[in-house]
Amino acid sequence: MTKHDIIILGGGAAGFFAAINAAEMEPEAKILILERGKEVLTKVRISGGGRCNVTHAEFIPDELTKNYPRGEKELRGPFHTFMTGDTISWFEQRGIKLKIEDDGRMFPVSDSSETIIDCFLKETQRLGIEILKNHSVQNIEKLTDFWNISTNHGDFPAKKILVATGSNPKIWNLMKKLGHSIEPAVPSLFTFNIKDDRIKELPGLATNAVVKVTLRNSGDLISEGPLLITHWGLSGPAILKLSAWGARHLHDVHYKFQIQVNWVPGFTSEEILEKLTKLKFEHAKQQTSKYAQFELPKRLWQSLVTASGIEEPAIWADLNKNQLLDLKEQLINSTFSVDGKSTFKEEFVTAGGVNLKEVNFKTFESKIAENLFFAGEVLNIDAITGGFNFQNAWTGGYISAKAMTSK
Ligand SMILES: Cc1cc2nc3c(=O)[nH]c(=O)nc-3n(C[C@H](O)[C@H](O)[C@H](O)COP(=O)(O)OP(=O)(O)OC[C@H]3O[C@@H](n4cnc5c(N)ncnc54)[C@H](O)[C@@H]3O)c2cc1C
C-alpha cells in the first residue's frame, strides 16, 4: 500500500487549509485527506448563517488573542507567524476579496460560504491532493517509523499525520491512548434562557449593556456590548462573550445562575440618582413612563419603571425616595434568573480538547509523539463569536503545514 508523506484526518477548515499550504510548500509530497462524512467542509458551508465569517479585522496579535477564552497565551506566538492580514492576502491571492462589517467581522464579498468551499476544492484539485470521503478514522497507531491509520475502508500508512477532526470524542479517546490528556468538552457560545415579566414583551429589542455573573470561588464574569432580548431570554454579543468565558463554570452549575444587567453603562449610581431626583422636581407633572431617560429604548424604560413598583399613570412628583432608589437599581442592577441555555445558531463551538501543554506551538506538533500534528478545534482552543474560530483553524493549518513540510 502506498505510504503518504502526510495524511490529514478530517476534511474541515483546518484540514483543508493545512493540506493546501503543505502541497504548495512541498509540491512533490503525497498528501491525503480522510473525511468520515459524505461531504467535506460541512461546517464552513453553514458558517456565519451561510456567509462564512472568515476572520476578524483585528491586526494586533496580542489584541487578537484576547478573544480566545482558551488558547489566549498559546496563540500569541502563532499569530506573529500567521494571522488576520495573512488570511486576507491568502484569499486575495486566490481571487477572493473579503469585506469588513461595522463590528469587525470579515466575510467574502460574495456573502456566500460557497466561495470559500469552491476555492478550497479548486486548490486541492490543482495541487493533486487526494480526498477520500466516507472514510472514518477508527484507529491511529505508531509503528516503528510511520503512522498507521485504520479506517472503515482499510489502513493508510503515513510519515506524518495532522489531526484536524474538530470536536470528535472518538478521536480524543484515540489521542488519550497515545498518551495525550483531554480537557472535557462543554458547549461554548450559547444564549441564556430567562422567563421574566420585565423582558417578556420586548423580544427583538437591542441595547448596549454591561452584564455580570458572579461565580462561586472564581470572581465575576463581566462583559459589555450589544444585548438582545429574545423570546427565550437574553442573547447578543454581550451574552455570547459571557457564555464563552464562563463555558466551564456555567456547565458546572447546570446553567442555573443569576445575571445582573446594567442597562445604563455610561452612568454611575450617584449620577443616576441625581438625575432621577432632578426629574422629580423639574418635570413634576410629567408621567414617569412617558419619556424614556438615559437614551434607553422607550419600551424598556417603561418596563423598568413598572418593575420598580411605579404604577401607571404616576407622575414624577408622586414618586417617593424608595421608588426612586428601586428605579435606580432596576436601571443599573437588574437581576435575572437564568434557567438553561439555547444554541446560538449562527455559530457554536465546543470548549475542550487536546491539552495545550502537550503541544509545541511553534510547529503545532505533539510533544508526546513525533510527527503527530494538530490544528483547529481538536485542540482545547476556542473563541468568542466573530470569525476568531476560523482564524484559529487557518493559523494552526498554516503553521502545521510549514512544520510538516520542513522536517
Ligand atoms: C453553525 C456554525 C456556524 C459557525 N460559523 C462560524 C463563523 O462564521 N466563523 C467562525 O470563525 N467560526 C464559525 N463556527 C465555528 C467553526 O466552524 C469551527 O471552529 C471550525 O469549523 C473548526 O474547524 P476544524 O477544521 O477544526 O473542525 P471541523 O470544521 O469540525 O472539521 C472537522 C472534520 O473532521 C471530520 N472528522 C471528524 N471525525 C472524523 C473521523 N473519525 N474520521 C474522519 N474524519 C473525521 C468531520 O466530519 C469534519 O469534516 C461555526 C460553527 C457552527 C457549528
CSV table of C-alpha atoms and ligand atoms in Angstrom, one decimal:
chain,number,residue,atom,x,y,z
A,1,MET,CA,0.0,0.0,0.0
A,2,THR,CA,1.3,3.5,-0.9
A,3,LYS,CA,2.7,5.4,2.0
A,4,HIS,CA,1.7,9.0,2.1
A,5,ASP,CA,4.0,11.7,3.3
A,6,ILE,CA,1.2,13.5,5.1
A,7,ILE,CA,-2.3,12.2,6.0
A,8,ILE,CA,-4.8,14.8,7.2
A,9,LEU,CA,-7.5,13.4,9.5
A,10,GLY,CA,-10.7,15.5,8.9
A,11,GLY,CA,-11.8,17.4,5.9
A,12,GLY,CA,-12.9,20.6,7.6
A,13,ALA,CA,-11.5,24.1,7.8
A,14,ALA,CA,-8.2,23.3,9.5
A,15,GLY,CA,-7.6,20.2,7.5
A,16,PHE,CA,-8.1,21.8,4.0
A,17,PHE,CA,-6.1,24.9,4.9
A,18,ALA,CA,-3.2,22.7,6.1
A,19,ALA,CA,-3.3,20.3,3.1
A,20,ILE,CA,-3.3,23.2,0.5
A,21,ASN,CA,-0.4,25.0,2.2
A,22,ALA,CA,1.6,21.8,2.6
A,23,ALA,CA,1.1,21.0,-1.0
A,24,GLU,CA,2.3,24.4,-2.1
A,25,MET,CA,5.3,24.3,0.2
A,26,GLU,CA,6.3,20.8,-0.9
A,27,PRO,CA,4.7,20.1,-4.3
A,28,GLU,CA,6.2,16.5,-4.5
A,29,ALA,CA,4.6,15.5,-1.2
A,30,LYS,CA,1.9,12.9,-1.4
A,31,ILE,CA,-1.0,14.3,0.7
A,32,LEU,CA,-4.3,12.6,1.6
A,33,ILE,CA,-7.3,13.9,3.4
A,34,LEU,CA,-9.5,11.4,5.1
A,35,GLU,CA,-13.1,12.6,5.8
A,36,ARG,CA,-15.7,10.5,7.6
A,37,GLY,CA,-18.7,12.3,6.1
A,38,LYS,CA,-20.1,12.1,2.6
A,39,GLU,CA,-19.2,15.8,2.2
A,40,VAL,CA,-16.2,17.8,3.2
A,41,LEU,CA,-16.3,21.3,4.7
A,42,THR,CA,-19.8,21.0,6.0
A,43,LYS,CA,-19.3,23.5,8.9
A,44,VAL,CA,-17.7,26.0,6.5
A,45,ARG,CA,-20.9,25.7,4.4
A,46,ILE,CA,-23.3,26.6,7.3
A,47,SER,CA,-20.9,29.0,9.0
A,48,GLY,CA,-21.9,32.6,9.6
A,49,GLY,CA,-25.5,31.9,8.5
A,50,GLY,CA,-24.2,30.7,5.1
A,51,ARG,CA,-22.0,33.7,4.7
A,52,CYS,CA,-18.8,32.3,6.4
A,53,ASN,CA,-17.3,34.8,8.8
A,54,VAL,CA,-13.7,34.0,7.7
A,55,THR,CA,-11.8,36.2,10.2
A,56,HIS,CA,-11.9,39.4,12.2
A,57,ALA,CA,-10.4,42.8,11.4
A,58,GLU,CA,-8.0,42.8,14.4
A,59,PHE,CA,-4.4,43.2,13.3
A,60,ILE,CA,-2.5,43.3,16.6
A,61,PRO,CA,-1.6,39.8,17.7
A,62,ASP,CA,-1.9,40.5,21.4
A,63,GLU,CA,-5.3,42.1,20.9
A,64,LEU,CA,-6.5,39.2,18.7
A,65,THR,CA,-5.6,36.6,21.4
A,66,LYS,CA,-7.9,38.4,23.9
A,67,ASN,CA,-10.8,36.8,22.0
A,68,TYR,CA,-9.8,33.3,23.0
A,69,PRO,CA,-11.0,32.1,26.4
A,70,ARG,CA,-9.0,29.0,25.9
A,71,GLY,CA,-5.8,29.4,23.9
A,72,GLU,CA,-5.1,33.1,24.6
A,73,LYS,CA,-1.5,32.5,25.8
A,74,GLU,CA,-0.7,29.7,23.3
A,75,LEU,CA,-1.8,31.6,20.2
A,76,ARG,CA,0.4,34.7,20.9
A,77,GLY,CA,3.4,33.2,19.1
A,78,PRO,CA,1.5,31.6,16.2
A,79,PHE,CA,-0.3,34.9,15.5
A,80,HIS,CA,3.0,36.5,14.9
A,81,THR,CA,3.6,34.0,12.1
A,82,PHE,CA,0.1,33.9,10.5
A,83,MET,CA,-2.9,36.0,11.4
A,84,THR,CA,-5.6,38.2,10.0
A,85,GLY,CA,-3.6,40.1,7.4
A,86,ASP,CA,-2.1,36.8,6.2
A,87,THR,CA,-5.6,35.3,5.9
A,88,ILE,CA,-6.8,38.3,3.9
A,89,SER,CA,-3.9,38.1,1.4
A,90,TRP,CA,-4.1,34.3,1.2
A,91,PHE,CA,-7.7,34.5,0.0
A,92,GLU,CA,-7.0,37.6,-2.1
A,93,GLN,CA,-4.2,35.8,-4.0
A,94,ARG,CA,-6.8,33.2,-4.9
A,95,GLY,CA,-9.2,35.8,-6.2
A,96,ILE,CA,-11.4,36.1,-3.1
A,97,LYS,CA,-11.9,39.6,-1.6
A,98,LEU,CA,-13.0,39.9,2.0
A,99,LYS,CA,-15.0,42.8,3.3
A,100,ILE,CA,-15.2,44.2,6.8
A,101,GLU,CA,-18.6,44.8,8.6
A,102,ASP,CA,-19.1,47.5,11.1
A,103,ASP,CA,-18.4,45.2,14.0
A,104,GLY,CA,-15.1,43.9,12.6
A,105,ARG,CA,-16.4,40.6,11.2
A,106,MET,CA,-15.0,39.7,7.8
A,107,PHE,CA,-16.9,37.9,5.1
A,108,PRO,CA,-16.3,37.1,1.4
A,109,VAL,CA,-17.8,40.0,-0.7
A,110,SER,CA,-20.0,37.4,-2.3
A,111,ASP,CA,-21.6,36.9,1.1
A,112,SER,CA,-21.5,33.2,0.4
A,113,SER,CA,-19.6,30.4,2.1
A,114,GLU,CA,-19.6,28.5,-1.3
A,115,THR,CA,-17.0,31.0,-2.4
A,116,ILE,CA,-14.6,29.6,0.2
A,117,ILE,CA,-15.5,26.0,-0.4
A,118,ASP,CA,-15.1,26.4,-4.2
A,119,CYS,CA,-11.7,27.9,-3.6
A,120,PHE,CA,-10.5,25.1,-1.3
A,121,LEU,CA,-11.8,22.4,-3.7
A,122,LYS,CA,-10.2,24.0,-6.8
A,123,GLU,CA,-6.9,24.3,-4.9
A,124,THR,CA,-6.9,20.7,-3.7
A,125,GLN,CA,-7.5,19.6,-7.3
A,126,ARG,CA,-4.9,21.9,-8.8
A,127,LEU,CA,-2.3,20.6,-6.3
A,128,GLY,CA,-3.2,16.9,-6.6
A,129,ILE,CA,-4.3,16.4,-3.1
A,130,GLU,CA,-6.2,13.2,-2.7
A,131,ILE,CA,-9.5,13.3,-0.8
A,132,LEU,CA,-11.3,10.2,0.5
A,133,LYS,CA,-14.8,10.8,1.7
A,134,ASN,CA,-16.8,8.3,3.8
A,135,HIS,CA,-13.5,7.2,5.4
A,136,SER,CA,-13.9,7.3,9.1
A,137,VAL,CA,-10.7,7.1,11.1
A,138,GLN,CA,-11.1,4.3,13.7
A,139,ASN,CA,-7.6,3.8,15.0
A,140,ILE,CA,-4.2,5.5,15.0
A,141,GLU,CA,-1.1,3.5,15.6
A,142,LYS,CA,2.5,4.4,15.8
A,143,LEU,CA,4.7,1.8,14.1
A,144,THR,CA,8.5,2.0,14.0
A,145,ASP,CA,8.9,4.9,11.7
A,146,PHE,CA,5.5,5.6,10.4
A,147,TRP,CA,1.8,6.0,11.4
A,148,ASN,CA,-0.9,3.6,10.5
A,149,ILE,CA,-4.3,5.0,10.2
A,150,SER,CA,-7.2,2.5,10.2
A,151,THR,CA,-10.5,3.4,8.6
A,152,ASN,CA,-13.7,1.6,7.8
A,153,HIS,CA,-12.2,1.1,4.3
A,154,GLY,CA,-8.8,-0.2,5.3
A,155,ASP,CA,-5.4,1.0,6.5
A,156,PHE,CA,-3.4,4.0,5.4
A,157,PRO,CA,0.3,4.4,6.4
A,158,ALA,CA,1.9,7.9,6.6
A,159,LYS,CA,5.1,9.5,7.6
A,160,LYS,CA,3.3,12.4,9.3
A,161,ILE,CA,-0.3,13.0,10.4
A,162,LEU,CA,-2.3,16.0,11.2
A,163,VAL,CA,-5.3,15.5,13.4
A,164,ALA,CA,-7.9,18.1,12.3
A,165,THR,CA,-11.1,16.2,13.3
A,166,GLY,CA,-12.7,19.1,15.3
A,167,SER,CA,-14.7,18.1,18.4
A,168,ASN,CA,-15.0,14.4,17.9
A,169,PRO,CA,-14.9,12.5,21.2
A,170,LYS,CA,-13.8,9.2,19.5
A,171,ILE,CA,-10.6,10.9,18.2
A,172,TRP,CA,-10.0,12.4,21.6
A,173,ASN,CA,-10.1,8.9,23.0
A,174,LEU,CA,-7.6,7.7,20.5
A,175,MET,CA,-5.4,10.7,21.5
A,176,LYS,CA,-5.6,9.5,25.1
A,177,LYS,CA,-4.4,6.1,24.0
A,178,LEU,CA,-1.3,7.8,22.5
A,179,GLY,CA,-0.6,9.5,25.9
A,180,HIS,CA,-2.4,12.9,25.5
A,181,SER,CA,-4.7,14.3,28.1
A,182,ILE,CA,-8.0,15.8,27.0
A,183,GLU,CA,-9.9,18.7,28.6
A,184,PRO,CA,-13.5,17.5,28.8
A,185,ALA,CA,-15.8,19.0,26.2
A,186,VAL,CA,-18.5,21.5,27.2
A,187,PRO,CA,-20.5,23.9,24.9
A,188,SER,CA,-19.5,27.4,24.3
A,189,LEU,CA,-21.3,30.3,22.6
A,190,PHE,CA,-24.9,29.9,23.7
A,191,THR,CA,-27.7,32.2,24.8
A,192,PHE,CA,-29.4,32.4,28.3
A,193,ASN,CA,-33.0,31.2,28.9
A,194,ILE,CA,-34.8,33.6,31.2
A,195,LYS,CA,-38.5,33.9,32.0
A,196,ASP,CA,-39.2,37.3,33.4
A,197,ASP,CA,-42.0,39.8,33.1
A,198,ARG,CA,-39.6,42.7,32.5
A,199,ILE,CA,-38.5,41.3,29.2
A,200,LYS,CA,-41.5,39.1,28.2
A,201,GLU,CA,-43.0,41.8,25.9
A,202,LEU,CA,-39.7,43.0,24.5
A,203,PRO,CA,-38.3,40.4,22.0
A,204,GLY,CA,-36.3,42.0,19.3
A,205,LEU,CA,-35.2,44.9,21.4
A,206,ALA,CA,-31.4,45.6,21.5
A,207,THR,CA,-29.4,48.0,23.6
A,208,ASN,CA,-25.9,48.4,24.9
A,209,ALA,CA,-25.4,47.0,28.4
A,210,VAL,CA,-22.9,45.6,30.9
A,211,VAL,CA,-23.7,42.1,32.1
A,212,LYS,CA,-22.2,40.3,35.1
A,213,VAL,CA,-22.3,36.8,36.5
A,214,THR,CA,-20.9,36.2,40.0
A,215,LEU,CA,-19.2,32.8,40.2
A,216,ARG,CA,-18.6,30.9,43.4
A,217,ASN,CA,-14.9,30.8,44.1
A,218,SER,CA,-13.7,32.4,40.9
A,219,GLY,CA,-14.7,36.0,40.8
A,220,ASP,CA,-17.0,37.8,38.4
A,221,LEU,CA,-17.6,37.3,34.7
A,222,ILE,CA,-18.3,40.7,33.1
A,223,SER,CA,-18.9,41.7,29.5
A,224,GLU,CA,-20.1,44.9,27.8
A,225,GLY,CA,-21.7,45.2,24.4
A,226,PRO,CA,-25.0,44.9,22.5
A,227,LEU,CA,-27.6,42.9,24.4
A,228,LEU,CA,-30.5,41.4,22.6
A,229,ILE,CA,-33.8,40.4,24.1
A,230,THR,CA,-35.3,37.3,22.5
A,231,HIS,CA,-38.4,35.1,23.0
A,232,TRP,CA,-36.3,32.8,25.2
A,233,GLY,CA,-34.3,35.3,27.2
A,234,LEU,CA,-31.1,37.2,26.6
A,235,SER,CA,-28.7,37.0,23.6
A,236,GLY,CA,-26.4,39.3,21.6
A,237,PRO,CA,-22.6,39.7,21.8
A,238,ALA,CA,-22.6,40.7,25.5
A,239,ILE,CA,-24.2,37.3,26.4
A,240,LEU,CA,-22.2,35.2,23.9
A,241,LYS,CA,-19.0,36.6,25.3
A,242,LEU,CA,-20.1,35.6,28.9
A,243,SER,CA,-21.1,32.1,27.7
A,244,ALA,CA,-17.6,31.6,26.2
A,245,TRP,CA,-15.6,32.9,29.1
A,246,GLY,CA,-17.8,31.1,31.6
A,247,ALA,CA,-18.3,27.9,29.5
A,248,ARG,CA,-17.0,25.5,32.1
A,249,HIS,CA,-18.3,27.3,35.2
A,250,LEU,CA,-21.8,27.7,33.8
A,251,HIS,CA,-21.8,24.0,32.8
A,252,ASP,CA,-20.8,23.1,36.3
A,253,VAL,CA,-23.9,25.0,37.8
A,254,HIS,CA,-26.1,23.3,35.2
A,255,TYR,CA,-26.9,26.6,33.5
A,256,LYS,CA,-28.8,27.9,36.6
A,257,PHE,CA,-27.4,31.2,37.9
A,258,GLN,CA,-28.2,34.9,38.3
A,259,ILE,CA,-27.2,37.5,35.9
A,260,GLN,CA,-27.0,41.3,36.6
A,261,VAL,CA,-27.7,43.7,33.8
A,262,ASN,CA,-26.6,47.3,33.9
A,263,TRP,CA,-28.8,49.0,31.2
A,264,VAL,CA,-27.1,52.4,31.5
A,265,PRO,CA,-23.3,51.6,31.4
A,266,GLY,CA,-22.3,55.2,30.9
A,267,PHE,CA,-23.6,56.4,34.3
A,268,THR,CA,-22.5,55.9,37.9
A,269,SER,CA,-25.1,55.1,40.6
A,270,GLU,CA,-24.8,58.6,42.0
A,271,GLU,CA,-25.3,60.2,38.6
A,272,ILE,CA,-28.5,58.2,38.1
A,273,LEU,CA,-30.0,59.0,41.4
A,274,GLU,CA,-29.1,62.7,40.9
A,275,LYS,CA,-30.8,62.7,37.5
A,276,LEU,CA,-33.9,60.9,38.8
A,277,THR,CA,-34.2,63.4,41.7
A,278,LYS,CA,-33.8,66.3,39.3
A,279,LEU,CA,-36.6,64.8,37.1
A,280,LYS,CA,-38.9,64.6,40.1
A,281,PHE,CA,-38.6,68.3,40.7
A,282,GLU,CA,-38.1,69.7,37.2
A,283,HIS,CA,-40.8,67.5,35.5
A,284,ALA,CA,-43.0,67.0,38.5
A,285,LYS,CA,-46.2,66.9,36.4
A,286,GLN,CA,-44.9,64.6,33.7
A,287,GLN,CA,-45.9,60.9,33.6
A,288,THR,CA,-42.8,59.0,34.6
A,289,SER,CA,-43.2,56.3,32.0
A,290,LYS,CA,-43.9,58.7,29.1
A,291,TYR,CA,-40.5,59.8,28.1
A,292,ALA,CA,-37.5,57.3,28.2
A,293,GLN,CA,-34.5,58.6,30.0
A,294,PHE,CA,-30.8,57.7,29.7
A,295,GLU,CA,-31.3,57.2,26.0
A,296,LEU,CA,-33.0,53.8,26.7
A,297,PRO,CA,-35.5,52.4,24.2
A,298,LYS,CA,-38.9,53.5,25.3
A,299,ARG,CA,-40.4,50.1,25.9
A,300,LEU,CA,-37.5,49.0,28.0
A,301,TRP,CA,-37.8,52.2,30.1
A,302,GLN,CA,-41.5,51.6,30.6
A,303,SER,CA,-40.8,48.0,31.7
A,304,LEU,CA,-38.2,49.1,34.2
A,305,VAL,CA,-40.5,51.8,35.6
A,306,THR,CA,-43.2,49.2,36.1
A,307,ALA,CA,-40.7,46.8,37.7
A,308,SER,CA,-39.8,49.5,40.3
A,309,GLY,CA,-43.4,49.4,41.6
A,310,ILE,CA,-44.4,52.7,39.9
A,311,GLU,CA,-47.9,52.3,38.8
A,312,GLU,CA,-49.4,54.0,35.7
A,313,PRO,CA,-50.2,56.9,35.5
A,314,ALA,CA,-47.8,58.0,38.2
A,315,ILE,CA,-46.1,61.4,37.6
A,316,TRP,CA,-42.6,62.2,38.8
A,317,ALA,CA,-44.0,64.2,41.7
A,318,ASP,CA,-45.7,61.1,43.1
A,319,LEU,CA,-42.5,59.1,43.5
A,320,ASN,CA,-41.1,58.6,46.9
A,321,LYS,CA,-37.5,58.1,47.8
A,322,ASN,CA,-37.8,54.3,47.8
A,323,GLN,CA,-39.3,54.2,44.4
A,324,LEU,CA,-36.5,56.4,43.0
A,325,LEU,CA,-34.0,54.0,44.6
A,326,ASP,CA,-35.8,51.0,43.2
A,327,LEU,CA,-35.8,52.6,39.7
A,328,LYS,CA,-32.1,53.3,40.0
A,329,GLU,CA,-31.5,49.6,41.0
A,330,GLN,CA,-33.5,48.4,38.0
A,331,LEU,CA,-31.5,50.6,35.7
A,332,ILE,CA,-28.1,49.7,37.0
A,333,ASN,CA,-28.5,46.3,38.5
A,334,SER,CA,-31.5,44.3,37.1
A,335,THR,CA,-31.1,40.8,38.4
A,336,PHE,CA,-32.5,37.9,36.3
A,337,SER,CA,-32.6,34.2,37.0
A,338,VAL,CA,-31.1,32.1,34.1
A,339,ASP,CA,-32.5,28.6,33.8
A,340,GLY,CA,-30.9,26.8,30.9
A,341,LYS,CA,-29.3,27.7,27.6
A,342,SER,CA,-30.2,27.8,23.9
A,343,THR,CA,-28.0,27.2,20.9
A,344,PHE,CA,-26.8,30.3,19.1
A,345,LYS,CA,-27.5,29.1,15.5
A,346,GLU,CA,-25.1,31.4,13.7
A,347,GLU,CA,-22.1,29.9,15.4
A,348,PHE,CA,-21.4,27.5,18.2
A,349,VAL,CA,-18.3,25.7,19.3
A,350,THR,CA,-17.0,23.3,21.9
A,351,ALA,CA,-14.6,24.2,24.6
A,352,GLY,CA,-12.3,21.3,25.5
A,353,GLY,CA,-9.8,19.1,23.6
A,354,VAL,CA,-6.2,18.2,23.5
A,355,ASN,CA,-4.3,19.7,26.5
A,356,LEU,CA,-2.4,22.7,25.2
A,357,LYS,CA,0.6,22.0,27.5
A,358,GLU,CA,1.3,18.9,25.4
A,359,VAL,CA,1.6,20.8,22.1
A,360,ASN,CA,4.6,22.8,20.7
A,361,PHE,CA,3.0,26.0,19.4
A,362,LYS,CA,6.0,26.8,17.2
A,363,THR,CA,5.0,23.8,15.0
A,364,PHE,CA,1.7,22.5,16.3
A,365,GLU,CA,3.4,19.2,16.8
A,366,SER,CA,2.6,16.9,19.7
A,367,LYS,CA,5.2,16.9,22.5
A,368,ILE,CA,4.3,13.4,23.2
A,369,ALA,CA,4.5,11.6,19.8
A,370,GLU,CA,6.8,12.7,17.0
A,371,ASN,CA,5.3,13.5,13.6
A,372,LEU,CA,1.8,13.9,15.1
A,373,PHE,CA,0.3,17.4,14.5
A,374,PHE,CA,-2.9,19.2,15.5
A,375,ALA,CA,-4.9,22.1,14.1
A,376,GLY,CA,-8.3,23.6,14.7
A,377,GLU,CA,-11.0,22.7,17.3
A,378,VAL,CA,-9.4,19.3,18.2
A,379,LEU,CA,-7.2,21.4,20.5
A,380,ASN,CA,-8.5,23.0,23.7
A,381,ILE,CA,-8.8,26.3,21.9
A,382,ASP,CA,-12.0,28.2,21.2
A,383,ALA,CA,-13.0,31.8,20.8
A,384,ILE,CA,-15.9,34.2,21.1
A,385,THR,CA,-18.1,34.7,18.0
A,386,GLY,CA,-16.8,36.9,15.2
A,387,GLY,CA,-14.6,34.9,12.9
A,388,PHE,CA,-11.9,34.0,15.5
A,389,ASN,CA,-12.6,30.3,15.5
A,390,PHE,CA,-11.8,30.1,11.8
A,391,GLN,CA,-8.7,32.2,12.3
A,392,ASN,CA,-7.5,29.6,14.8
A,393,ALA,CA,-8.1,26.9,12.1
A,394,TRP,CA,-6.2,28.9,9.5
A,395,THR,CA,-3.3,29.7,11.8
A,396,GLY,CA,-2.9,26.1,13.0
A,397,GLY,CA,-3.4,24.8,9.5
A,398,TYR,CA,-0.7,27.1,8.1
A,399,ILE,CA,1.9,26.6,10.8
A,400,SER,CA,1.5,22.8,10.9
A,401,ALA,CA,1.8,22.6,7.1
A,402,LYS,CA,5.1,24.6,7.3
A,403,ALA,CA,6.4,22.3,10.1
A,404,MET,CA,5.3,19.1,8.3
A,405,THR,CA,7.0,20.1,5.1
A,406,SER,CA,10.2,21.3,6.5
A,407,LYS,CA,11.0,18.3,8.7
B,1,LIG,C1,-23.4,26.6,12.8
B,1,LIG,C2,-22.0,27.1,13.0
B,1,LIG,C3,-21.5,28.2,12.4
B,1,LIG,C4,-20.2,28.7,12.6
B,1,LIG,N1,-19.8,29.9,12.0
B,1,LIG,C5,-18.6,30.3,12.2
B,1,LIG,C6,-18.1,31.5,11.6
B,1,LIG,O1,-18.9,32.1,10.8
B,1,LIG,N2,-16.9,31.9,11.8
B,1,LIG,C7,-16.0,31.2,12.7
B,1,LIG,O2,-14.9,31.7,12.9
B,1,LIG,N3,-16.4,30.0,13.2
B,1,LIG,C8,-17.6,29.6,13.0
B,1,LIG,N4,-18.0,28.4,13.5
B,1,LIG,C9,-17.0,27.6,14.2
B,1,LIG,C10,-16.1,26.9,13.2
B,1,LIG,O3,-17.0,26.3,12.2
B,1,LIG,C11,-15.2,25.8,13.8
B,1,LIG,O4,-14.4,26.4,14.8
B,1,LIG,C12,-14.3,25.3,12.7
B,1,LIG,O5,-15.1,24.6,11.7
B,1,LIG,C13,-13.3,24.3,13.3
B,1,LIG,O6,-12.6,23.7,12.2
B,1,LIG,P1,-11.9,22.3,12.3
B,1,LIG,O7,-11.3,22.0,11.0
B,1,LIG,O8,-11.1,22.2,13.5
B,1,LIG,O9,-13.2,21.3,12.6
B,1,LIG,P2,-14.4,21.0,11.6
B,1,LIG,O10,-14.7,22.1,10.7
B,1,LIG,O11,-15.4,20.5,12.5
B,1,LIG,O12,-13.9,19.8,10.7
B,1,LIG,C14,-13.5,18.5,11.3
B,1,LIG,C15,-13.8,17.5,10.2
B,1,LIG,O13,-13.3,16.2,10.6
B,1,LIG,C16,-14.2,15.2,10.3
B,1,LIG,N5,-14.0,14.1,11.2
B,1,LIG,C17,-14.3,14.0,12.5
B,1,LIG,N6,-14.0,12.8,13.0
B,1,LIG,C18,-13.5,12.1,11.9
B,1,LIG,C19,-13.0,10.8,11.8
B,1,LIG,N7,-13.1,9.9,12.8
B,1,LIG,N8,-12.6,10.4,10.6
B,1,LIG,C20,-12.5,11.2,9.6
B,1,LIG,N9,-13.0,12.5,9.6
B,1,LIG,C21,-13.5,12.9,10.8
B,1,LIG,C22,-15.5,15.9,10.4
B,1,LIG,O14,-16.5,15.2,9.7
B,1,LIG,C23,-15.2,17.3,9.9
B,1,LIG,O15,-15.4,17.3,8.5
B,1,LIG,C24,-19.3,27.9,13.3
B,1,LIG,C25,-19.7,26.7,13.9
B,1,LIG,C26,-21.0,26.3,13.7
B,1,LIG,C27,-21.5,25.0,14.3
